Each structure stands twice: as structure tokens, then as C-alpha cells.
Amino acid sequence: MMKYIIIIITVFHTIIFSQTEDKHIWKPLTTQSGEKFWYDPTTFDSVVNEKLNVWILESHRPPLKFEAIDGDVFRSKTLYTINLANAKYGLKKIRYYGLTNQEIYSYDYDKYESDDIFTFPYPIILDSKIHLVLQEFLKKKRYQK
């Protein structure tokens, strides 16, 4: 009996937490070079200590190939963290998906706490995906005032 209760709790836990992360509202953006991607603006209201986290979804045609990943990557979803105070960003999580939209690899960079110098190593470059998402964030903040 106890075995069945543990199985039910495990299945319930998996369903609840897998659905929580996968609920996104995707909005499209296109860089000047014509690269199209999508971002989830639902995190724009959850800025804490000048740090914004935002998911970006990309489609890869032709698919990406990595030596350590079994299968081709047709889609990736990345959680970026942006330091609004110093205009730098870093990665928190990455998810890679195969042809059938099944996750084939994931990595969480935020498993380990570190200083801002390691958390936000990249500068925001003009017309990059992060720059365009940041512009959308600033538009929303100006509109709310």
C-alpha cells in the first residue's frame, strides 16, 4: 500500500512541477539580421534587486548538433538572467528539444550560487536577442508609469 502512495505522490509531483515551468506566453521578436525568436514577458513583473529573468525560445533550422547530446536540436529554450544595473546577462537554465518537441537535454546553471561577476559575464550587445527583450521590458515599464 505504501508503495502505491509513494508512486502516486511522485507522479503528482512530476505533473505539477513540469507543468509549472512549461506555461509560457510567447511573443515574437526579430533581429535586424532577420533572426526570429520568442520571449515570455510574464516575468517582467517579477524583477527583484535589479535582476530580470526571461525565457527565450529559438527554432533551429538546420538543427544544432552537439557531440554530448543524442539527437538533433530543433528547438531550444533558455532562461536568461539580466542585471539591469550594469547591463550584463548570464544563463540560468537551458532546455534542448528534438524533432518531436521532446526534451532531449537540459542543464541548470543556477545550481550553484556565485558572485555577480560569474552570474552576469556577458555584456548586452546592440540588436542582440537580450537587447531586444530588454527594450520590450523598458517599453512596458514606461507604459505602466
CSV table of N, CA and C in Angstrom, one decimal:
chain,number,residue,atom,x,y,z
A,1,MET,N,0.8,-1.2,0.0
A,1,MET,CA,0.0,0.0,0.0
A,1,MET,C,0.9,1.3,0.0
A,2,MET,N,1.9,1.3,0.9
A,2,MET,CA,2.8,2.4,1.0
A,2,MET,C,3.5,2.7,-0.4
A,3,LYS,N,3.8,1.6,-1.1
A,3,LYS,CA,4.5,1.7,-2.4
A,3,LYS,C,3.6,2.5,-3.4
A,4,TYR,N,2.3,2.2,-3.4
A,4,TYR,CA,1.4,2.9,-4.3
A,4,TYR,C,1.2,4.3,-3.9
A,5,ILE,N,1.2,4.7,-2.7
A,5,ILE,CA,1.1,6.1,-2.2
A,5,ILE,C,2.3,6.8,-2.7
A,6,ILE,N,3.5,6.2,-2.5
A,6,ILE,CA,4.7,6.9,-3.0
A,6,ILE,C,4.7,7.1,-4.5
A,7,ILE,N,4.3,6.1,-5.2
A,7,ILE,CA,4.2,6.3,-6.7
A,7,ILE,C,3.2,7.4,-7.1
A,8,ILE,N,2.1,7.4,-6.4
A,8,ILE,CA,1.1,8.4,-6.7
A,8,ILE,C,1.6,9.8,-6.4
A,9,ILE,N,2.3,10.0,-5.3
A,9,ILE,CA,2.8,11.3,-4.9
A,9,ILE,C,3.9,11.7,-5.9
A,10,THR,N,4.8,10.8,-6.3
A,10,THR,CA,5.8,11.1,-7.3
A,10,THR,C,5.2,11.5,-8.6
A,11,VAL,N,4.2,10.8,-9.1
A,11,VAL,CA,3.6,11.1,-10.4
A,11,VAL,C,2.9,12.5,-10.2
A,12,PHE,N,2.2,12.8,-9.2
A,12,PHE,CA,1.5,14.0,-9.0
A,12,PHE,C,2.6,15.2,-8.9
A,13,HIS,N,3.6,15.0,-8.2
A,13,HIS,CA,4.7,16.0,-8.1
A,13,HIS,C,5.3,16.3,-9.4
A,14,THR,N,5.6,15.2,-10.2
A,14,THR,CA,6.1,15.4,-11.6
A,14,THR,C,5.2,16.2,-12.5
A,15,ILE,N,3.9,15.9,-12.4
A,15,ILE,CA,2.9,16.6,-13.3
A,15,ILE,C,2.8,18.0,-12.9
A,16,ILE,N,2.7,18.3,-11.6
A,16,ILE,CA,2.6,19.7,-11.1
A,16,ILE,C,3.8,20.5,-11.5
A,17,PHE,N,5.0,20.1,-11.2
A,17,PHE,CA,6.2,20.9,-11.4
A,17,PHE,C,6.6,20.9,-12.9
A,18,SER,N,6.3,19.9,-13.7
A,18,SER,CA,6.6,20.0,-15.1
A,18,SER,C,5.7,21.0,-15.8
A,19,GLN,N,4.5,21.1,-15.4
A,19,GLN,CA,3.5,22.0,-16.0
A,19,GLN,C,3.8,23.4,-15.6
A,20,THR,N,4.3,23.6,-14.4
A,20,THR,CA,4.6,25.0,-13.9
A,20,THR,C,5.6,25.7,-14.8
A,21,GLU,N,6.7,25.0,-15.2
A,21,GLU,CA,7.8,25.5,-15.9
A,21,GLU,C,7.4,25.7,-17.4
A,22,ASP,N,6.5,24.9,-17.9
A,22,ASP,CA,6.1,24.9,-19.3
A,22,ASP,C,5.0,25.9,-19.7
A,23,LYS,N,4.4,26.6,-18.7
A,23,LYS,CA,3.4,27.6,-19.1
A,23,LYS,C,4.0,28.9,-19.4
A,24,HIS,N,4.0,29.1,-20.7
A,24,HIS,CA,4.6,30.4,-21.2
A,24,HIS,C,3.7,31.1,-22.1
A,25,ILE,N,3.8,32.4,-22.2
A,25,ILE,CA,3.1,33.2,-23.2
A,25,ILE,C,4.2,33.7,-24.1
A,26,TRP,N,4.3,33.2,-25.3
A,26,TRP,CA,5.4,33.6,-26.2
A,26,TRP,C,5.0,34.7,-27.1
A,27,LYS,N,5.9,35.7,-27.2
A,27,LYS,CA,5.7,36.9,-28.1
A,27,LYS,C,6.9,36.9,-29.0
A,28,PRO,N,6.7,37.1,-30.3
A,28,PRO,CA,7.8,37.0,-31.3
A,28,PRO,C,8.6,38.3,-31.4
A,29,LEU,N,9.8,38.2,-31.7
A,29,LEU,CA,10.7,39.4,-32.0
A,29,LEU,C,11.6,38.9,-33.1
A,30,THR,N,12.1,39.9,-33.9
A,30,THR,CA,13.0,39.6,-35.0
A,30,THR,C,14.2,40.6,-34.9
A,31,THR,N,15.4,40.1,-35.0
A,31,THR,CA,16.6,40.9,-35.0
A,31,THR,C,16.7,41.6,-36.4
A,32,GLN,N,17.6,42.6,-36.5
A,32,GLN,CA,17.8,43.3,-37.7
A,32,GLN,C,18.3,42.3,-38.8
A,33,SER,N,19.0,41.3,-38.4
A,33,SER,CA,19.5,40.3,-39.4
A,33,SER,C,18.5,39.3,-39.8
A,34,GLY,N,17.2,39.4,-39.3
A,34,GLY,CA,16.1,38.6,-39.7
A,34,GLY,C,15.9,37.3,-38.9
A,35,GLU,N,16.7,37.2,-37.8
A,35,GLU,CA,16.6,36.0,-36.9
A,35,GLU,C,15.3,36.2,-36.1
A,36,LYS,N,14.4,35.2,-36.1
A,36,LYS,CA,13.2,35.3,-35.3
A,36,LYS,C,13.3,34.4,-34.1
A,37,PHE,N,12.8,34.9,-33.0
A,37,PHE,CA,12.8,34.2,-31.7
A,37,PHE,C,11.6,34.7,-30.9
A,38,TRP,N,11.3,34.0,-29.8
A,38,TRP,CA,10.1,34.3,-29.0
A,38,TRP,C,10.6,34.5,-27.6
A,39,TYR,N,9.9,35.4,-26.8
A,39,TYR,CA,10.3,35.6,-25.4
A,39,TYR,C,9.0,35.5,-24.6
A,40,ASP,N,9.1,35.3,-23.3
A,40,ASP,CA,8.0,35.2,-22.4
A,40,ASP,C,8.0,36.4,-21.5
A,41,PRO,N,7.1,37.4,-21.8
A,41,PRO,CA,7.0,38.6,-21.0
A,41,PRO,C,6.4,38.5,-19.6
A,42,THR,N,5.9,37.3,-19.2
A,42,THR,CA,5.2,37.2,-17.9
A,42,THR,C,6.1,37.4,-16.8
A,43,THR,N,7.5,37.3,-17.0
A,43,THR,CA,8.4,37.5,-15.9
A,43,THR,C,8.7,39.0,-15.7
A,44,PHE,N,8.3,39.9,-16.6
A,44,PHE,CA,8.6,41.3,-16.5
A,44,PHE,C,8.1,41.9,-15.2
A,45,ASP,N,7.1,41.4,-14.5
A,45,ASP,CA,6.6,41.9,-13.3
A,45,ASP,C,7.3,41.4,-12.1
A,46,SER,N,8.3,40.5,-12.3
A,46,SER,CA,8.9,39.9,-11.1
A,46,SER,C,10.4,40.3,-11.0
A,47,VAL,N,10.7,41.5,-11.3
A,47,VAL,CA,12.1,42.0,-11.1
A,47,VAL,C,12.4,42.2,-9.6
A,48,VAL,N,13.5,41.6,-9.2
A,48,VAL,CA,14.0,41.6,-7.8
A,48,VAL,C,15.4,42.1,-7.8
A,49,ASN,N,15.7,43.1,-7.0
A,49,ASN,CA,17.1,43.6,-6.9
A,49,ASN,C,17.7,43.9,-8.3
A,50,GLU,N,17.0,44.6,-9.1
A,50,GLU,CA,17.5,45.0,-10.5
A,50,GLU,C,17.9,43.8,-11.3
A,51,LYS,N,17.3,42.6,-11.1
A,51,LYS,CA,17.6,41.4,-11.8
A,51,LYS,C,16.3,40.9,-12.5
A,52,LEU,N,16.4,40.7,-13.8
A,52,LEU,CA,15.2,40.2,-14.6
A,52,LEU,C,15.6,38.9,-15.1
A,53,ASN,N,14.7,37.9,-15.0
A,53,ASN,CA,14.8,36.6,-15.6
A,53,ASN,C,13.8,36.5,-16.7
A,54,VAL,N,14.2,36.0,-17.9
A,54,VAL,CA,13.3,35.9,-19.0
A,54,VAL,C,13.6,34.7,-19.9
A,55,TRP,N,12.6,33.9,-20.3
A,55,TRP,CA,12.8,32.8,-21.1
A,55,TRP,C,12.8,33.2,-22.6
A,56,ILE,N,13.7,32.6,-23.4
A,56,ILE,CA,13.7,32.9,-24.8
A,56,ILE,C,13.7,31.5,-25.5
A,57,LEU,N,12.8,31.5,-26.5
A,57,LEU,CA,12.6,30.3,-27.3
A,57,LEU,C,13.2,30.5,-28.7
A,58,GLU,N,13.9,29.5,-29.2
A,58,GLU,CA,14.5,29.6,-30.6
A,58,GLU,C,14.2,28.3,-31.3
A,59,SER,N,14.0,28.5,-32.6
A,59,SER,CA,13.9,27.3,-33.5
A,59,SER,C,15.2,27.2,-34.3
A,60,HIS,N,15.7,26.0,-34.5
A,60,HIS,CA,16.9,25.9,-35.2
A,60,HIS,C,16.8,25.0,-36.5
A,61,ARG,N,16.9,25.7,-37.6
A,61,ARG,CA,16.8,25.1,-39.0
A,61,ARG,C,18.0,25.5,-39.8
A,62,PRO,N,19.0,24.7,-40.1
A,62,PRO,CA,19.1,23.3,-39.8
A,62,PRO,C,19.3,23.1,-38.3
A,63,PRO,N,19.0,21.9,-37.8
A,63,PRO,CA,19.1,21.6,-36.4
A,63,PRO,C,20.6,21.7,-35.9
A,64,LEU,N,20.7,22.0,-34.6
A,64,LEU,CA,22.0,22.1,-34.0
A,64,LEU,C,22.4,20.7,-33.7
A,65,LYS,N,23.7,20.4,-33.7
A,65,LYS,CA,24.3,19.1,-33.3
A,65,LYS,C,25.4,19.3,-32.3
A,66,PHE,N,25.3,18.5,-31.2
A,66,PHE,CA,26.3,18.6,-30.2
A,66,PHE,C,26.8,17.2,-29.9
A,67,GLU,N,28.1,17.1,-29.7
A,67,GLU,CA,28.7,15.8,-29.5
A,67,GLU,C,28.1,15.1,-28.3
A,68,ALA,N,27.8,15.8,-27.2
A,68,ALA,CA,27.4,15.2,-26.0
A,68,ALA,C,25.9,14.9,-25.9
A,69,ILE,N,25.1,15.3,-26.9
A,69,ILE,CA,23.7,15.2,-26.9
A,69,ILE,C,23.2,14.2,-28.0
A,70,ASP,N,22.5,13.2,-27.6
A,70,ASP,CA,21.9,12.3,-28.5
A,70,ASP,C,20.8,12.9,-29.3
A,71,GLY,N,20.9,13.1,-30.6
A,71,GLY,CA,19.8,13.6,-31.4
A,71,GLY,C,20.1,15.1,-31.8
A,72,ASP,N,19.4,15.5,-32.8
A,72,ASP,CA,19.5,16.9,-33.3
A,72,ASP,C,18.6,17.8,-32.5
A,73,VAL,N,19.1,19.0,-32.3
A,73,VAL,CA,18.3,20.0,-31.5
A,73,VAL,C,17.6,20.9,-32.5
A,74,PHE,N,16.2,20.8,-32.5
A,74,PHE,CA,15.4,21.6,-33.4
A,74,PHE,C,14.8,22.9,-32.7
A,75,ARG,N,14.9,22.9,-31.4
A,75,ARG,CA,14.3,24.0,-30.6
A,75,ARG,C,15.1,24.1,-29.3
A,76,SER,N,15.3,25.3,-28.8
A,76,SER,CA,15.9,25.5,-27.5
A,76,SER,C,15.2,26.6,-26.8
A,77,LYS,N,15.2,26.4,-25.5
A,77,LYS,CA,14.5,27.3,-24.6
A,77,LYS,C,15.5,27.7,-23.5
A,78,THR,N,15.8,29.0,-23.4
A,78,THR,CA,16.9,29.4,-22.4
A,78,THR,C,16.3,30.4,-21.5
A,79,LEU,N,16.6,30.2,-20.2
A,79,LEU,CA,16.3,31.2,-19.2
A,79,LEU,C,17.5,32.1,-18.9
A,80,TYR,N,17.4,33.3,-19.3
A,80,TYR,CA,18.4,34.3,-19.2
A,80,TYR,C,18.2,35.1,-17.9
A,81,THR,N,19.2,35.6,-17.3
A,81,THR,CA,19.1,36.5,-16.1
A,81,THR,C,19.9,37.8,-16.5
A,82,ILE,N,19.2,38.9,-16.4
A,82,ILE,CA,19.7,40.2,-16.8
A,82,ILE,C,19.9,41.1,-15.6
A,83,ASN,N,21.1,41.6,-15.4
A,83,ASN,CA,21.4,42.6,-14.4
A,83,ASN,C,21.1,44.0,-15.0
A,84,LEU,N,20.0,44.6,-14.6
A,84,LEU,CA,19.6,45.9,-15.1
A,84,LEU,C,20.5,47.0,-14.7
A,85,ALA,N,21.2,46.9,-13.6
A,85,ALA,CA,22.0,47.9,-13.0
A,85,ALA,C,23.3,48.1,-13.9
A,86,ASN,N,23.9,46.9,-14.4
A,86,ASN,CA,25.1,47.1,-15.1
A,86,ASN,C,25.1,46.6,-16.5
A,87,ALA,N,23.9,46.3,-17.0
A,87,ALA,CA,23.6,45.9,-18.4
A,87,ALA,C,24.5,44.7,-18.8
A,88,LYS,N,24.4,43.7,-18.0
A,88,LYS,CA,25.1,42.4,-18.3
A,88,LYS,C,24.1,41.3,-18.1
A,89,TYR,N,24.4,40.1,-18.7
A,89,TYR,CA,23.5,39.0,-18.5
A,89,TYR,C,24.2,37.7,-18.4
A,90,GLY,N,23.5,36.6,-18.0
A,90,GLY,CA,24.0,35.3,-17.9
A,90,GLY,C,22.9,34.3,-18.2
A,91,LEU,N,23.3,33.0,-18.1
A,91,LEU,CA,22.3,31.9,-18.3
A,91,LEU,C,22.0,31.3,-17.0
A,92,LYS,N,20.7,30.9,-16.9
A,92,LYS,CA,20.2,30.2,-15.7
A,92,LYS,C,19.9,28.8,-16.0
A,93,LYS,N,19.2,28.6,-17.1
A,93,LYS,CA,18.7,27.2,-17.5
A,93,LYS,C,18.7,27.1,-19.0
A,94,ILE,N,18.9,25.9,-19.5
A,94,ILE,CA,18.7,25.7,-20.9
A,94,ILE,C,18.1,24.4,-21.2
A,95,ARG,N,17.2,24.3,-22.1
A,95,ARG,CA,16.4,23.1,-22.5
A,95,ARG,C,16.6,22.9,-24.0
A,96,TYR,N,16.9,21.7,-24.4
A,96,TYR,CA,17.0,21.4,-25.8
A,96,TYR,C,16.0,20.4,-26.2
A,97,TYR,N,15.3,20.6,-27.4
A,97,TYR,CA,14.2,19.7,-27.8
A,97,TYR,C,14.5,19.1,-29.2
A,98,GLY,N,14.1,17.9,-29.4
A,98,GLY,CA,14.3,17.2,-30.6
A,98,GLY,C,13.2,17.5,-31.6
A,99,LEU,N,13.1,16.7,-32.7
A,99,LEU,CA,12.2,16.9,-33.8
A,99,LEU,C,10.7,16.8,-33.3
A,100,THR,N,10.4,16.0,-32.3
A,100,THR,CA,9.1,15.8,-31.8
A,100,THR,C,8.7,16.7,-30.6
A,101,ASN,N,9.6,17.7,-30.4
A,101,ASN,CA,9.4,18.6,-29.2
A,101,ASN,C,9.5,17.9,-27.9
A,102,GLN,N,10.2,16.8,-27.8
A,102,GLN,CA,10.5,16.1,-26.6
A,102,GLN,C,11.9,16.7,-26.1
A,103,GLU,N,12.0,17.0,-24.8
A,103,GLU,CA,13.2,17.4,-24.3
A,103,GLU,C,14.3,16.3,-24.4
A,104,ILE,N,15.4,16.7,-25.0
A,104,ILE,CA,16.5,15.7,-25.1
A,104,ILE,C,17.7,16.0,-24.2
A,105,TYR,N,17.8,17.2,-23.7
A,105,TYR,CA,18.9,17.6,-22.8
A,105,TYR,C,18.5,18.9,-22.1
A,106,SER,N,18.9,19.0,-20.8
A,106,SER,CA,18.7,20.2,-20.1
A,106,SER,C,19.9,20.4,-19.1
A,107,TYR,N,20.1,21.7,-18.8
A,107,TYR,CA,21.1,22.0,-17.8
A,107,TYR,C,20.7,23.2,-17.0
A,108,ASP,N,20.9,23.2,-15.7
A,108,ASP,CA,20.6,24.3,-14.9
A,108,ASP,C,21.9,24.9,-14.4
A,109,TYR,N,22.2,26.1,-14.8
A,109,TYR,CA,23.4,26.8,-14.5
A,109,TYR,C,23.3,27.4,-13.1
A,110,ASP,N,22.1,27.6,-12.6
A,110,ASP,CA,21.9,28.3,-11.3
A,110,ASP,C,21.9,27.3,-10.1
A,111,LYS,N,22.4,26.1,-10.3
A,111,LYS,CA,22.5,25.2,-9.2
A,111,LYS,C,23.5,25.7,-8.2
A,112,TYR,N,24.5,26.4,-8.6
A,112,TYR,CA,25.5,26.9,-7.7
A,112,TYR,C,25.4,28.4,-7.6
A,113,GLU,N,25.4,28.9,-6.4
A,113,GLU,CA,25.4,30.3,-6.1
A,113,GLU,C,26.8,30.9,-6.4
A,114,SER,N,26.9,32.1,-7.1
A,114,SER,CA,28.2,32.7,-7.4
A,114,SER,C,28.0,34.2,-7.3
A,115,ASP,N,29.2,34.8,-7.4
A,115,ASP,CA,29.2,36.3,-7.4
A,115,ASP,C,28.6,36.8,-8.7
A,116,ASP,N,28.2,38.1,-8.7
A,116,ASP,CA,27.7,38.7,-9.9
A,116,ASP,C,28.6,38.6,-11.1
A,117,ILE,N,29.9,38.6,-10.8
A,117,ILE,CA,30.9,38.6,-11.9
A,117,ILE,C,30.8,37.3,-12.7
A,118,PHE,N,30.4,36.2,-12.1
A,118,PHE,CA,30.2,35.0,-12.8
A,118,PHE,C,28.8,34.7,-13.2
A,119,THR,N,27.8,35.3,-12.5
A,119,THR,CA,26.4,35.2,-12.8
A,119,THR,C,26.1,36.0,-14.1
A,120,PHE,N,26.7,37.2,-14.2
A,120,PHE,CA,26.4,38.1,-15.3
A,120,PHE,C,27.7,38.4,-16.1
A,121,PRO,N,28.2,37.4,-16.8
A,121,PRO,CA,29.5,37.6,-17.5
A,121,PRO,C,29.5,38.3,-18.9
A,122,TYR,N,28.3,38.4,-19.5
A,122,TYR,CA,28.2,38.8,-20.9
A,122,TYR,C,27.6,40.3,-20.9
A,123,PRO,N,28.2,41.1,-21.7
A,123,PRO,CA,27.6,42.5,-21.9
A,123,PRO,C,26.5,42.4,-22.9
A,124,ILE,N,25.5,43.3,-22.8
A,124,ILE,CA,24.4,43.3,-23.7
A,124,ILE,C,24.8,44.1,-24.9
A,125,ILE,N,24.7,43.4,-26.1
A,125,ILE,CA,25.2,44.0,-27.4
A,125,ILE,C,24.0,44.5,-28.1
A,126,LEU,N,24.1,45.6,-28.8
A,126,LEU,CA,23.0,46.2,-29.6
A,126,LEU,C,22.5,45.2,-30.6
A,127,ASP,N,21.1,45.1,-30.7
A,127,ASP,CA,20.4,44.3,-31.6
A,127,ASP,C,20.5,42.8,-31.3
A,128,SER,N,21.0,42.5,-30.2
A,128,SER,CA,21.1,41.0,-29.8
A,128,SER,C,19.7,40.7,-29.2
A,129,LYS,N,19.4,39.4,-29.1
A,129,LYS,CA,18.2,39.0,-28.5
A,129,LYS,C,17.9,39.6,-27.2
A,130,ILE,N,18.9,39.6,-26.3
A,130,ILE,CA,18.8,40.2,-25.0
A,130,ILE,C,18.5,41.7,-25.1
A,131,HIS,N,19.1,42.4,-25.9
A,131,HIS,CA,18.9,43.8,-26.1
A,131,HIS,C,17.4,44.1,-26.5
A,132,LEU,N,16.9,43.3,-27.5
A,132,LEU,CA,15.6,43.5,-28.0
A,132,LEU,C,14.5,43.2,-26.9
A,133,VAL,N,14.8,42.1,-26.1
A,133,VAL,CA,13.9,41.8,-25.0
A,133,VAL,C,13.9,42.9,-23.9
A,134,LEU,N,15.1,43.4,-23.6
A,134,LEU,CA,15.3,44.5,-22.7
A,134,LEU,C,14.5,45.7,-23.1
A,135,GLN,N,14.5,46.0,-24.4
A,135,GLN,CA,13.8,47.1,-25.0
A,135,GLN,C,12.3,46.9,-24.7
A,136,GLU,N,11.8,45.7,-24.9
A,136,GLU,CA,10.4,45.4,-24.7
A,136,GLU,C,10.0,45.6,-23.2
A,137,PHE,N,10.9,45.2,-22.3
A,137,PHE,CA,10.8,45.3,-20.9
A,137,PHE,C,10.6,46.8,-20.5
A,138,LEU,N,11.6,47.6,-21.1
A,138,LEU,CA,11.6,49.1,-20.8
A,138,LEU,C,10.3,49.8,-21.4
A,139,LYS,N,9.8,49.3,-22.5
A,139,LYS,CA,8.6,49.9,-23.1
A,139,LYS,C,7.4,49.6,-22.1
A,140,LYS,N,7.4,48.4,-21.6
A,140,LYS,CA,6.3,48.0,-20.7
A,140,LYS,C,6.4,48.9,-19.4
A,141,LYS,N,7.6,49.1,-18.9
A,141,LYS,CA,7.7,49.9,-17.7
A,141,LYS,C,7.3,51.3,-17.9
A,142,ARG,N,7.7,51.9,-19.1
A,142,ARG,CA,7.3,53.3,-19.4
A,142,ARG,C,5.8,53.4,-19.5
A,143,TYR,N,5.2,52.4,-20.1
A,143,TYR,CA,3.7,52.4,-20.3
A,143,TYR,C,3.0,52.3,-19.0
A,144,GLN,N,3.5,51.6,-18.0
A,144,GLN,CA,2.9,51.4,-16.7
A,144,GLN,C,2.9,52.7,-15.9
A,145,LYS,N,3.9,53.6,-16.1
A,145,LYS,CA,4.0,54.8,-15.3
A,145,LYS,C,3.0,55.8,-15.6
